[in-house]
Amino acid sequence: MDNFLKQVSFPKNHAILKDIHIPINDNLYLQIDTLIITQKYIAVLEIKNIKGKVFFQRNPYQLVRELDGAITTYKCPEQQLKRHIKKLQILLKQSKVNIPVKGLIVFAYSKTHIAQPPEFAKITMGCDITDHIDEYNEMSDVITSSTFHRLLGKITSKSTEFMPKPLAQTIHLDQTHIRKGLICPNCHLKIMNKKHCPTCKISTKLMQQQAIEEWFYLFKNTITNRECIHYLELKDKFAANHILTNLNLNRLNAHKNRCYTLSQSFWLTKDSSTRL
């Protein structure tokens, strides 16, 4: 999707925001895969990485996927898109900004077979998205440059990192089934006492970032030096302390009770692979 969007000739004032997570009020959050903001329109992209033959089922609304003889059901992207747009319009109303909101369901895989399309929402394949965006870009400006920057500033300042509940708090997770140590995300080799993967040349620093991120997804919202030593199979507490203090994590407590949590500045890699 990033490559396809790079092919679009956007107007001067535009922004492409990803993985937006904005609190509207105490009980309402806005979560959007990709949000495009211009002076002409705002586009909400609901991106799906689903292969196979898909049906937009109605009554009840579901996305049904058929692949290799297996049937899998998902939440309906059309209903998700409607909810996103409704919540976004609440935010725009709060900001006193009147601008058209466009919605698109985008399937990243061009070989996905859409056997039954959605009832109302527009749908496109990733390779064809430039046609839709080019059409939107022909619209006239409806907000000023200052309003655009004010709206963009408000959205980016309100956006927070979305951290799902660790899997261990939802399902039984046997830690003996989890691979420990530094694992290369490409060739899955365990890397010991090296600065790079000997095969893929990926740096161990990148693997450390990924491993700590995966800890928060799998086990707990915090990590201690002792847990880091065990999880990454480090030689001592000094190695663990070096890693944790150099990853821009939030530090809680002091001395023996010290632990770390994710912070806004922690780089969450998009290419992390499971250790299960």
mmCIF file with all atom_site columns, N, CA and C in Angstrom, residues 205-237:
data_model
loop_
_atom_site.group_PDB
_atom_site.id
_atom_site.type_symbol
_atom_site.label_atom_id
_atom_site.label_alt_id
_atom_site.label_comp_id
_atom_site.label_asym_id
_atom_site.label_entity_id
_atom_site.label_seq_id
_atom_site.pdbx_PDB_ins_code
_atom_site.Cartn_x
_atom_site.Cartn_y
_atom_site.Cartn_z
_atom_site.occupancy
_atom_site.B_iso_or_equiv
_atom_site.pdbx_formal_charge
_atom_site.auth_seq_id
_atom_site.auth_comp_id
_atom_site.auth_asym_id
_atom_site.auth_atom_id
_atom_site.pdbx_PDB_model_num
ATOM 1  N N  . LYS A 1 205 ? 20.451 -5.126  17.120 1.00 0.00 ? 205 LYS A N  1
ATOM 2  C CA . LYS A 1 205 ? 19.685 -4.062  17.772 1.00 0.00 ? 205 LYS A CA 1
ATOM 3  C C  . LYS A 1 205 ? 18.234 -4.089  17.313 1.00 0.00 ? 205 LYS A C  1
ATOM 4  N N  . LEU A 1 206 ? 18.017 -4.325  16.019 1.00 0.00 ? 206 LEU A N  1
ATOM 5  C CA . LEU A 1 206 ? 16.662 -4.424  15.484 1.00 0.00 ? 206 LEU A CA 1
ATOM 6  C C  . LEU A 1 206 ? 15.946 -5.640  16.073 1.00 0.00 ? 206 LEU A C  1
ATOM 7  N N  . MET A 1 207 ? 16.676 -6.744  16.230 1.00 0.00 ? 207 MET A N  1
ATOM 8  C CA . MET A 1 207 ? 16.091 -7.949  16.831 1.00 0.00 ? 207 MET A CA 1
ATOM 9  C C  . MET A 1 207 ? 15.727 -7.717  18.297 1.00 0.00 ? 207 MET A C  1
ATOM 10 N N  . GLN A 1 208 ? 16.537 -6.946  18.997 1.00 0.00 ? 208 GLN A N  1
ATOM 11 C CA . GLN A 1 208 ? 16.246 -6.630  20.396 1.00 0.00 ? 208 GLN A CA 1
ATOM 12 C C  . GLN A 1 208 ? 14.970 -5.818  20.504 1.00 0.00 ? 208 GLN A C  1
ATOM 13 N N  . GLN A 1 209 ? 14.816 -4.826  19.617 1.00 0.00 ? 209 GLN A N  1
ATOM 14 C CA . GLN A 1 209 ? 13.593 -4.021  19.605 1.00 0.00 ? 209 GLN A CA 1
ATOM 15 C C  . GLN A 1 209 ? 12.373 -4.902  19.372 1.00 0.00 ? 209 GLN A C  1
ATOM 16 N N  . GLN A 1 210 ? 12.483 -5.787  18.407 1.00 0.00 ? 210 GLN A N  1
ATOM 17 C CA . GLN A 1 210 ? 11.367 -6.675  18.081 1.00 0.00 ? 210 GLN A CA 1
ATOM 18 C C  . GLN A 1 210 ? 11.052 -7.610  19.241 1.00 0.00 ? 210 GLN A C  1
ATOM 19 N N  . ALA A 1 211 ? 12.093 -8.175  19.837 1.00 0.00 ? 211 ALA A N  1
ATOM 20 C CA . ALA A 1 211 ? 11.893 -9.135  20.920 1.00 0.00 ? 211 ALA A CA 1
ATOM 21 C C  . ALA A 1 211 ? 11.190 -8.501  22.116 1.00 0.00 ? 211 ALA A C  1
ATOM 22 N N  . ILE A 1 212 ? 11.590 -7.278  22.475 1.00 0.00 ? 212 ILE A N  1
ATOM 23 C CA . ILE A 1 212 ? 10.964 -6.604  23.610 1.00 0.00 ? 212 ILE A CA 1
ATOM 24 C C  . ILE A 1 212 ? 9.517  -6.239  23.283 1.00 0.00 ? 212 ILE A C  1
ATOM 25 N N  . GLU A 1 213 ? 9.276  -5.816  22.035 1.00 0.00 ? 213 GLU A N  1
ATOM 26 C CA . GLU A 1 213 ? 7.896  -5.529  21.623 1.00 0.00 ? 213 GLU A CA 1
ATOM 27 C C  . GLU A 1 213 ? 7.039  -6.782  21.757 1.00 0.00 ? 213 GLU A C  1
ATOM 28 N N  . GLU A 1 214 ? 7.566  -7.906  21.301 1.00 0.00 ? 214 GLU A N  1
ATOM 29 C CA . GLU A 1 214 ? 6.814  -9.162  21.363 1.00 0.00 ? 214 GLU A CA 1
ATOM 30 C C  . GLU A 1 214 ? 6.538  -9.574  22.806 1.00 0.00 ? 214 GLU A C  1
ATOM 31 N N  . TRP A 1 215 ? 7.463  -9.271  23.703 1.00 0.00 ? 215 TRP A N  1
ATOM 32 C CA . TRP A 1 215 ? 7.235  -9.570  25.134 1.00 0.00 ? 215 TRP A CA 1
ATOM 33 C C  . TRP A 1 215 ? 5.960  -8.878  25.612 1.00 0.00 ? 215 TRP A C  1
ATOM 34 N N  . PHE A 1 216 ? 5.816  -7.590  25.265 1.00 0.00 ? 216 PHE A N  1
ATOM 35 C CA . PHE A 1 216 ? 4.638  -6.839  25.706 1.00 0.00 ? 216 PHE A CA 1
ATOM 36 C C  . PHE A 1 216 ? 3.359  -7.390  25.073 1.00 0.00 ? 216 PHE A C  1
ATOM 37 N N  . TYR A 1 217 ? 3.431  -7.868  23.839 1.00 0.00 ? 217 TYR A N  1
ATOM 38 C CA . TYR A 1 217 ? 2.249  -8.441  23.193 1.00 0.00 ? 217 TYR A CA 1
ATOM 39 C C  . TYR A 1 217 ? 1.876  -9.795  23.787 1.00 0.00 ? 217 TYR A C  1
ATOM 40 N N  . LEU A 1 218 ? 2.894  -10.557 24.186 1.00 0.00 ? 218 LEU A N  1
ATOM 41 C CA . LEU A 1 218 ? 2.653  -11.935 24.625 1.00 0.00 ? 218 LEU A CA 1
ATOM 42 C C  . LEU A 1 218 ? 2.364  -12.069 26.114 1.00 0.00 ? 218 LEU A C  1
ATOM 43 N N  . PHE A 1 219 ? 3.159  -11.403 26.958 1.00 0.00 ? 219 PHE A N  1
ATOM 44 C CA . PHE A 1 219 ? 3.147  -11.732 28.381 1.00 0.00 ? 219 PHE A CA 1
ATOM 45 C C  . PHE A 1 219 ? 2.578  -10.650 29.297 1.00 0.00 ? 219 PHE A C  1
ATOM 46 N N  . LYS A 1 220 ? 3.257  -9.507  29.364 1.00 0.00 ? 220 LYS A N  1
ATOM 47 C CA . LYS A 1 220 ? 2.901  -8.491  30.354 1.00 0.00 ? 220 LYS A CA 1
ATOM 48 C C  . LYS A 1 220 ? 3.095  -7.097  29.763 1.00 0.00 ? 220 LYS A C  1
ATOM 49 N N  . ASN A 1 221 ? 2.520  -6.100  30.468 1.00 0.00 ? 221 ASN A N  1
ATOM 50 C CA . ASN A 1 221 ? 2.718  -4.709  30.071 1.00 0.00 ? 221 ASN A CA 1
ATOM 51 C C  . ASN A 1 221 ? 4.006  -4.126  30.642 1.00 0.00 ? 221 ASN A C  1
ATOM 52 N N  . THR A 1 222 ? 4.709  -4.908  31.448 1.00 0.00 ? 222 THR A N  1
ATOM 53 C CA . THR A 1 222 ? 5.974  -4.472  32.027 1.00 0.00 ? 222 THR A CA 1
ATOM 54 C C  . THR A 1 222 ? 7.021  -5.559  31.834 1.00 0.00 ? 222 THR A C  1
ATOM 55 N N  . ILE A 1 223 ? 8.294  -5.172  31.952 1.00 0.00 ? 223 ILE A N  1
ATOM 56 C CA . ILE A 1 223 ? 9.387  -6.140  31.896 1.00 0.00 ? 223 ILE A CA 1
ATOM 57 C C  . ILE A 1 223 ? 10.483 -5.685  32.854 1.00 0.00 ? 223 ILE A C  1
ATOM 58 N N  . THR A 1 224 ? 11.085 -6.623  33.577 1.00 0.00 ? 224 THR A N  1
ATOM 59 C CA . THR A 1 224 ? 12.168 -6.328  34.508 1.00 0.00 ? 224 THR A CA 1
ATOM 60 C C  . THR A 1 224 ? 13.491 -6.801  33.912 1.00 0.00 ? 224 THR A C  1
ATOM 61 N N  . ASN A 1 225 ? 14.588 -6.421  34.558 1.00 0.00 ? 225 ASN A N  1
ATOM 62 C CA . ASN A 1 225 ? 15.906 -6.883  34.122 1.00 0.00 ? 225 ASN A CA 1
ATOM 63 C C  . ASN A 1 225 ? 15.985 -8.401  34.138 1.00 0.00 ? 225 ASN A C  1
ATOM 64 N N  . ARG A 1 226 ? 15.482 -8.994  35.224 1.00 0.00 ? 226 ARG A N  1
ATOM 65 C CA . ARG A 1 226 ? 15.542 -10.452 35.362 1.00 0.00 ? 226 ARG A CA 1
ATOM 66 C C  . ARG A 1 226 ? 14.755 -11.141 34.250 1.00 0.00 ? 226 ARG A C  1
ATOM 67 N N  . GLU A 1 227 ? 13.567 -10.623 33.947 1.00 0.00 ? 227 GLU A N  1
ATOM 68 C CA . GLU A 1 227 ? 12.750 -11.206 32.874 1.00 0.00 ? 227 GLU A CA 1
ATOM 69 C C  . GLU A 1 227 ? 13.442 -11.057 31.524 1.00 0.00 ? 227 GLU A C  1
ATOM 70 N N  . CYS A 1 228 ? 14.102 -9.915  31.313 1.00 0.00 ? 228 CYS A N  1
ATOM 71 C CA . CYS A 1 228 ? 14.811 -9.671  30.054 1.00 0.00 ? 228 CYS A CA 1
ATOM 72 C C  . CYS A 1 228 ? 15.975 -10.645 29.893 1.00 0.00 ? 228 CYS A C  1
ATOM 73 N N  . ILE A 1 229 ? 16.706 -10.907 30.987 1.00 0.00 ? 229 ILE A N  1
ATOM 74 C CA . ILE A 1 229 ? 17.822 -11.860 30.949 1.00 0.00 ? 229 ILE A CA 1
ATOM 75 C C  . ILE A 1 229 ? 17.334 -13.241 30.533 1.00 0.00 ? 229 ILE A C  1
ATOM 76 N N  . HIS A 1 230 ? 16.247 -13.686 31.146 1.00 0.00 ? 230 HIS A N  1
ATOM 77 C CA . HIS A 1 230 ? 15.701 -15.017 30.868 1.00 0.00 ? 230 HIS A CA 1
ATOM 78 C C  . HIS A 1 230 ? 15.148 -15.106 29.449 1.00 0.00 ? 230 HIS A C  1
ATOM 79 N N  . TYR A 1 231 ? 14.415 -14.060 29.024 1.00 0.00 ? 231 TYR A N  1
ATOM 80 C CA . TYR A 1 231 ? 13.739 -14.091 27.723 1.00 0.00 ? 231 TYR A CA 1
ATOM 81 C C  . TYR A 1 231 ? 14.721 -14.031 26.566 1.00 0.00 ? 231 TYR A C  1
ATOM 82 N N  . LEU A 1 232 ? 15.748 -13.201 26.692 1.00 0.00 ? 232 LEU A N  1
ATOM 83 C CA . LEU A 1 232 ? 16.718 -13.036 25.613 1.00 0.00 ? 232 LEU A CA 1
ATOM 84 C C  . LEU A 1 232 ? 17.979 -13.873 25.822 1.00 0.00 ? 232 LEU A C  1
ATOM 85 N N  . GLU A 1 233 ? 17.998 -14.651 26.921 1.00 0.00 ? 233 GLU A N  1
ATOM 86 C CA . GLU A 1 233 ? 19.143 -15.521 27.234 1.00 0.00 ? 233 GLU A CA 1
ATOM 87 C C  . GLU A 1 233 ? 20.442 -14.718 27.264 1.00 0.00 ? 233 GLU A C  1
ATOM 88 N N  . LEU A 1 234 ? 20.416 -13.642 28.064 1.00 0.00 ? 234 LEU A N  1
ATOM 89 C CA . LEU A 1 234 ? 21.576 -12.771 28.206 1.00 0.00 ? 234 LEU A CA 1
ATOM 90 C C  . LEU A 1 234 ? 22.509 -13.283 29.293 1.00 0.00 ? 234 LEU A C  1
ATOM 91 N N  . LYS A 1 235 ? 23.741 -12.799 29.277 1.00 0.00 ? 235 LYS A N  1
ATOM 92 C CA . LYS A 1 235 ? 24.738 -13.322 30.207 1.00 0.00 ? 235 LYS A CA 1
ATOM 93 C C  . LYS A 1 235 ? 24.609 -12.738 31.615 1.00 0.00 ? 235 LYS A C  1
ATOM 94 N N  . ASP A 1 236 ? 24.155 -11.478 31.734 1.00 0.00 ? 236 ASP A N  1
ATOM 95 C CA . ASP A 1 236 ? 24.058 -10.872 33.059 1.00 0.00 ? 236 ASP A CA 1
ATOM 96 C C  . ASP A 1 236 ? 23.107 -9.680  33.044 1.00 0.00 ? 236 ASP A C  1
ATOM 97 N N  . LYS A 1 237 ? 22.911 -9.076  34.216 1.00 0.00 ? 237 LYS A N  1
ATOM 98 C CA . LYS A 1 237 ? 21.981 -7.956  34.376 1.00 0.00 ? 237 LYS A CA 1
ATOM 99 C C  . LYS A 1 237 ? 22.470 -6.697  33.654 1.00 0.00 ? 237 LYS A C  1
#
